[in-house]
Tab-separated table of C-alpha atoms in Angstrom:
chain	number	residue	atom	x	y	z
H	1	ALA	CA	26.243	40.690	64.020
H	2	GLN	CA	25.978	37.669	66.296
H	3	ARG	CA	24.937	37.958	69.822
H	4	VAL	CA	24.728	35.709	72.904
H	5	THR	CA	22.397	36.387	75.824
H	6	GLN	CA	22.535	34.906	79.169
H	7	PRO	CA	19.637	36.390	81.097
H	8	GLU	CA	20.683	35.429	84.596
H	9	LYS	CA	23.721	36.877	86.411
H	10	LEU	CA	23.386	34.544	89.334
H	11	LEU	CA	21.627	31.273	89.751
H	12	SER	CA	21.538	29.864	93.280
H	13	VAL	CA	20.360	26.295	94.011
H	14	PHE	CA	20.753	23.742	96.710
H	15	LYS	CA	22.703	20.542	96.203
H	16	GLY	CA	20.735	17.882	94.507
H	17	ALA	CA	18.474	20.300	92.817
H	18	PRO	CA	18.115	20.476	88.897
H	19	VAL	CA	19.883	23.213	87.217
H	20	GLU	CA	19.260	25.072	83.972
H	21	LEU	CA	21.473	27.885	82.751
H	22	LYS	CA	19.807	29.746	79.873
H	23	CYS	CA	21.542	30.775	76.807
H	24	ASN	CA	19.852	32.482	73.661
H	25	TYR	CA	21.705	33.432	70.525
H	26	SER	CA	21.016	35.624	67.578
H	27	TYR	CA	22.541	34.718	64.236
H	28	SER	CA	20.835	34.072	60.892
H	29	GLY	CA	23.129	31.077	59.918
H	30	SER	CA	24.262	27.861	61.472
H	31	PRO	CA	26.521	28.665	64.355
H	32	GLU	CA	28.585	26.348	66.644
H	33	LEU	CA	27.682	26.653	70.287
H	34	PHE	CA	29.779	25.990	73.349
H	35	TRP	CA	29.689	26.200	77.129
H	36	TYR	CA	32.864	27.425	78.777
H	37	VAL	CA	33.265	27.293	82.636
H	38	GLN	CA	35.582	29.110	85.014
H	39	TYR	CA	35.893	27.583	88.578
H	40	SER	CA	37.214	29.748	91.291
H	41	ARG	CA	40.903	30.607	90.842
H	42	GLN	CA	41.207	28.627	87.658
H	43	ARG	CA	41.313	29.565	83.995
H	44	LEU	CA	38.507	29.599	81.630
H	45	GLN	CA	38.031	26.075	79.977
H	46	LEU	CA	35.861	24.362	77.545
H	47	LEU	CA	32.870	22.341	79.197
H	48	LEU	CA	31.077	21.049	76.160
H	49	ARG	CA	30.104	21.875	72.514
H	50	HIS	CA	26.907	21.107	70.781
H	51	ILE	CA	28.311	19.108	67.911
H	52	SER	CA	29.756	16.648	70.286
H	53	ARG	CA	26.413	15.795	71.767
H	54	GLU	CA	28.208	14.608	74.939
H	55	SER	CA	27.507	14.882	78.603
H	56	ILE	CA	30.364	16.361	80.702
H	57	LYS	CA	30.330	16.272	84.457
H	58	GLY	CA	26.596	15.411	84.124
H	59	PHE	CA	25.896	18.489	82.055
H	60	THR	CA	24.139	18.414	78.690
H	61	ALA	CA	23.028	21.118	76.339
H	62	ASP	CA	20.831	20.792	73.290
H	63	LEU	CA	20.852	23.273	70.448
H	64	ASN	CA	17.234	24.424	69.677
H	65	LYS	CA	17.486	26.339	66.413
H	66	GLY	CA	13.799	27.081	66.404
H	67	GLU	CA	14.208	28.924	69.743
H	68	THR	CA	17.682	29.922	69.126
H	69	SER	CA	18.692	28.451	72.544
H	70	PHE	CA	21.440	26.308	74.057
H	71	HIS	CA	20.559	25.881	77.554
H	72	LEU	CA	22.788	24.041	79.833
H	73	LYS	CA	21.194	21.358	82.152
H	74	LYS	CA	22.002	19.111	85.022
H	75	PRO	CA	19.561	16.908	86.784
H	76	PHE	CA	21.318	16.988	90.257
H	77	ALA	CA	23.591	19.879	91.119
H	78	GLN	CA	26.830	19.343	93.125
H	79	GLU	CA	28.723	21.745	95.290
H	80	GLU	CA	31.609	21.476	93.002
H	81	ASP	CA	29.530	22.788	90.099
H	82	SER	CA	29.732	26.147	91.571
H	83	ALA	CA	31.427	28.280	89.015
H	84	MET	CA	31.003	31.021	86.339
H	85	TYR	CA	29.465	29.645	83.136
H	86	TYR	CA	29.780	31.326	79.705
H	87	CYS	CA	27.786	30.464	76.716
H	88	ALA	CA	29.674	31.164	73.364
H	89	LEU	CA	29.074	31.115	69.675
H	90	SER	CA	31.320	30.726	66.684
H	91	VAL	CA	30.261	31.544	63.115
H	92	ASN	CA	33.604	31.052	61.416
H	93	SER	CA	34.384	27.589	60.010
H	94	GLY	CA	38.003	26.584	60.652
H	95	TYR	CA	38.757	29.027	63.483
H	96	SER	CA	36.959	30.198	66.533
H	97	THR	CA	36.531	33.826	67.020
H	98	LEU	CA	33.969	33.079	69.788
H	99	THR	CA	31.372	35.566	70.822
H	100	PHE	CA	30.681	35.153	74.644
H	101	GLY	CA	27.679	35.930	76.677
H	102	LYS	CA	28.133	37.882	80.037
H	103	GLY	CA	28.053	34.728	82.070
H	104	THR	CA	25.992	33.135	84.894
H	105	MET	CA	27.407	32.483	88.270
H	106	LEU	CA	26.124	29.220	89.476
H	107	LEU	CA	26.105	28.783	93.310
H	108	VAL	CA	25.328	25.366	94.741
H	109	SER	CA	24.651	25.290	98.443
H	110	PRO	CA	24.816	22.360	100.735
W	16	GLY	CA	54.924	24.431	80.432
W	17	ALA	CA	51.798	22.544	79.632
W	18	GLY	CA	49.439	25.493	79.478
W	19	VAL	CA	49.059	29.013	78.045
W	20	SER	CA	51.299	31.301	79.945
W	21	GLN	CA	50.675	35.048	80.247
W	22	THR	CA	52.926	37.768	81.688
W	23	PRO	CA	52.608	39.944	83.680
W	24	SER	CA	49.679	38.624	85.769
W	25	ASN	CA	49.148	42.029	87.012
W	26	LYS	CA	50.068	45.443	85.520
W	27	VAL	CA	49.336	48.899	86.903
W	28	THR	CA	50.145	51.960	84.846
W	29	GLU	CA	49.371	55.547	84.476
W	30	LYS	CA	47.137	57.005	81.784
W	31	GLY	CA	49.107	57.722	78.713
W	32	LYS	CA	51.729	55.116	79.275
W	33	TYR	CA	52.636	52.260	76.841
W	34	VAL	CA	52.010	48.610	77.851
W	35	GLU	CA	53.059	45.300	76.491
W	36	LEU	CA	51.373	41.955	77.536
W	37	ARG	CA	52.985	38.753	76.596
W	38	CYS	CA	51.362	35.301	75.746
W	39	ASP	CA	53.273	31.991	75.358
W	40	PRO	CA	50.819	29.427	73.777
W	41	ILE	CA	50.726	25.683	74.129
W	42	SER	CA	53.481	24.151	72.032
W	43	GLY	CA	52.265	23.106	68.594
W	44	HIS	CA	49.166	25.296	68.674
W	45	THR	CA	49.100	27.317	65.450
W	46	ALA	CA	46.125	29.528	66.405
W	47	LEU	CA	46.371	32.183	68.954
W	48	TYR	CA	43.717	34.560	70.212
W	49	TRP	CA	43.576	37.666	72.344
W	50	TYR	CA	40.401	38.527	74.251
W	51	ARG	CA	39.608	41.286	76.594
W	52	GLN	CA	37.330	40.826	79.646
W	53	SER	CA	36.016	43.911	81.467
W	54	LEU	CA	34.196	43.610	84.915
W	55	GLY	CA	30.950	41.823	84.655
W	56	GLN	CA	31.315	40.985	81.001
W	57	GLY	CA	32.204	37.951	79.011
W	58	PRO	CA	35.505	37.792	77.033
W	59	GLU	CA	35.382	40.054	74.041
W	60	PHE	CA	37.462	38.978	70.982
W	61	LEU	CA	40.316	41.245	69.880
W	62	ILE	CA	42.559	39.506	67.413
W	63	TYR	CA	43.329	36.070	65.983
W	64	PHE	CA	46.640	34.752	64.589
W	65	GLN	CA	47.173	31.771	62.404
W	66	GLY	CA	50.868	31.217	62.427
W	67	THR	CA	52.584	34.521	62.220
W	68	GLY	CA	49.975	36.541	60.600
W	69	ALA	CA	46.906	38.316	62.000
W	70	ALA	CA	44.128	36.497	60.245
W	71	ASP	CA	41.389	38.597	61.912
W	72	ASP	CA	42.044	41.789	63.815
W	73	SER	CA	38.417	42.960	63.617
W	74	GLY	CA	38.049	43.065	67.374
W	75	LEU	CA	40.782	45.622	68.106
W	76	PRO	CA	38.998	48.755	69.517
W	77	ASN	CA	41.133	51.323	67.916
W	78	ASP	CA	44.727	51.965	66.457
W	79	ARG	CA	46.160	52.184	69.993
W	80	PHE	CA	46.051	48.398	70.136
W	81	PHE	CA	48.428	46.239	68.156
W	82	ALA	CA	49.609	42.681	68.433
W	83	VAL	CA	52.486	40.684	66.871
W	84	ARG	CA	53.476	37.091	66.753
W	85	PRO	CA	56.734	37.273	64.826
W	86	GLU	CA	57.849	33.617	65.033
W	87	GLY	CA	54.450	31.969	65.135
W	88	SER	CA	54.661	31.219	68.761
W	89	VAL	CA	54.921	33.917	71.466
W	90	SER	CA	52.655	36.827	70.967
W	91	THR	CA	52.761	40.468	72.412
W	92	LEU	CA	49.689	42.627	72.654
W	93	LYS	CA	50.799	46.332	72.740
W	94	ILE	CA	48.677	49.218	73.992
W	95	GLN	CA	49.749	52.764	73.315
W	96	ARG	CA	48.653	55.936	75.176
W	97	THR	CA	46.644	53.860	77.612
W	98	GLU	CA	43.238	55.165	78.893
W	99	ARG	CA	41.374	54.315	82.061
W	100	GLY	CA	38.896	52.511	79.921
W	101	ASP	CA	41.543	50.089	78.816
W	102	SER	CA	41.500	48.540	82.365
W	103	ALA	CA	40.445	44.942	82.023
W	104	VAL	CA	41.750	41.334	82.162
W	105	TYR	CA	43.394	40.490	78.890
W	106	LEU	CA	43.047	36.933	77.977
W	107	CYS	CA	45.223	34.846	75.608
W	108	ALA	CA	44.114	31.543	74.172
W	109	SER	CA	45.631	29.043	71.844
W	110	SER	CA	44.075	26.118	69.854
W	111	HIS	CA	45.140	23.376	67.592
W	112	TYR	CA	43.772	24.206	64.127
W	113	LEU	CA	42.001	20.925	63.705
W	114	LEU	CA	40.039	21.302	67.077
W	115	SER	CA	38.202	24.470	66.138
W	116	GLY	CA	36.176	25.716	69.146
W	117	GLU	CA	38.262	24.301	71.878
W	118	LEU	CA	40.386	27.263	73.066
W	119	PHE	CA	42.858	26.875	75.926
W	120	PHE	CA	43.072	30.008	77.925
W	121	GLY	CA	45.718	31.487	79.959
W	122	GLU	CA	45.129	33.039	83.440
W	123	GLY	CA	45.045	36.479	82.000
W	124	SER	CA	46.925	39.719	82.533
W	125	ARG	CA	44.968	42.194	84.671
W	126	LEU	CA	45.645	45.750	83.491
W	127	THR	CA	44.776	48.719	85.641
W	128	VAL	CA	45.223	52.190	84.171
W	129	LEU	CA	45.273	54.843	86.766
């Protein structure tokens, strides 16, 4: 069965510092990887997906199949980035029964 | 409304009681998902509907849990003989079939079993 591991429960940085939220997965095939974000008092929403290869709100994530990782990075953190971040994996083509990690709380201080 | 709507937002019940949680997906979204999120955990998949049928119910923990979507829109998650371990936030999400991976979540129904 597939699994997603986010080793950090909490990541605390200062505004302007670089950020890397770690995500590792276990799956023998070719999964799709996603990052979802939940801001305070808001609903869970998609941040980015690896197949899009896009930067959203300054965040990027590269799928490394050799290391089975999909770390989320941003060069300069902003206070509004403070949120709960979930890495998720889908192994089904055509629909998305996502397997989520436990999440990492990012706290950006002024 | 524009987003996924879930009711009730909060439900407190006693052990052994029956509970229904409702989800109204985004209009036009054919896929509907139920997830459960316990404290300190990520969302855990329960069941997926494509139209009216449950295409994948492999995440339902036991036969006390059941979900329906009779007209391919609104869905109801039903929990019989609730147990304290059922306490969690139950999340509903919908997606457009062609945009696999982008789930639109509701705000969730927080269930507390005393």
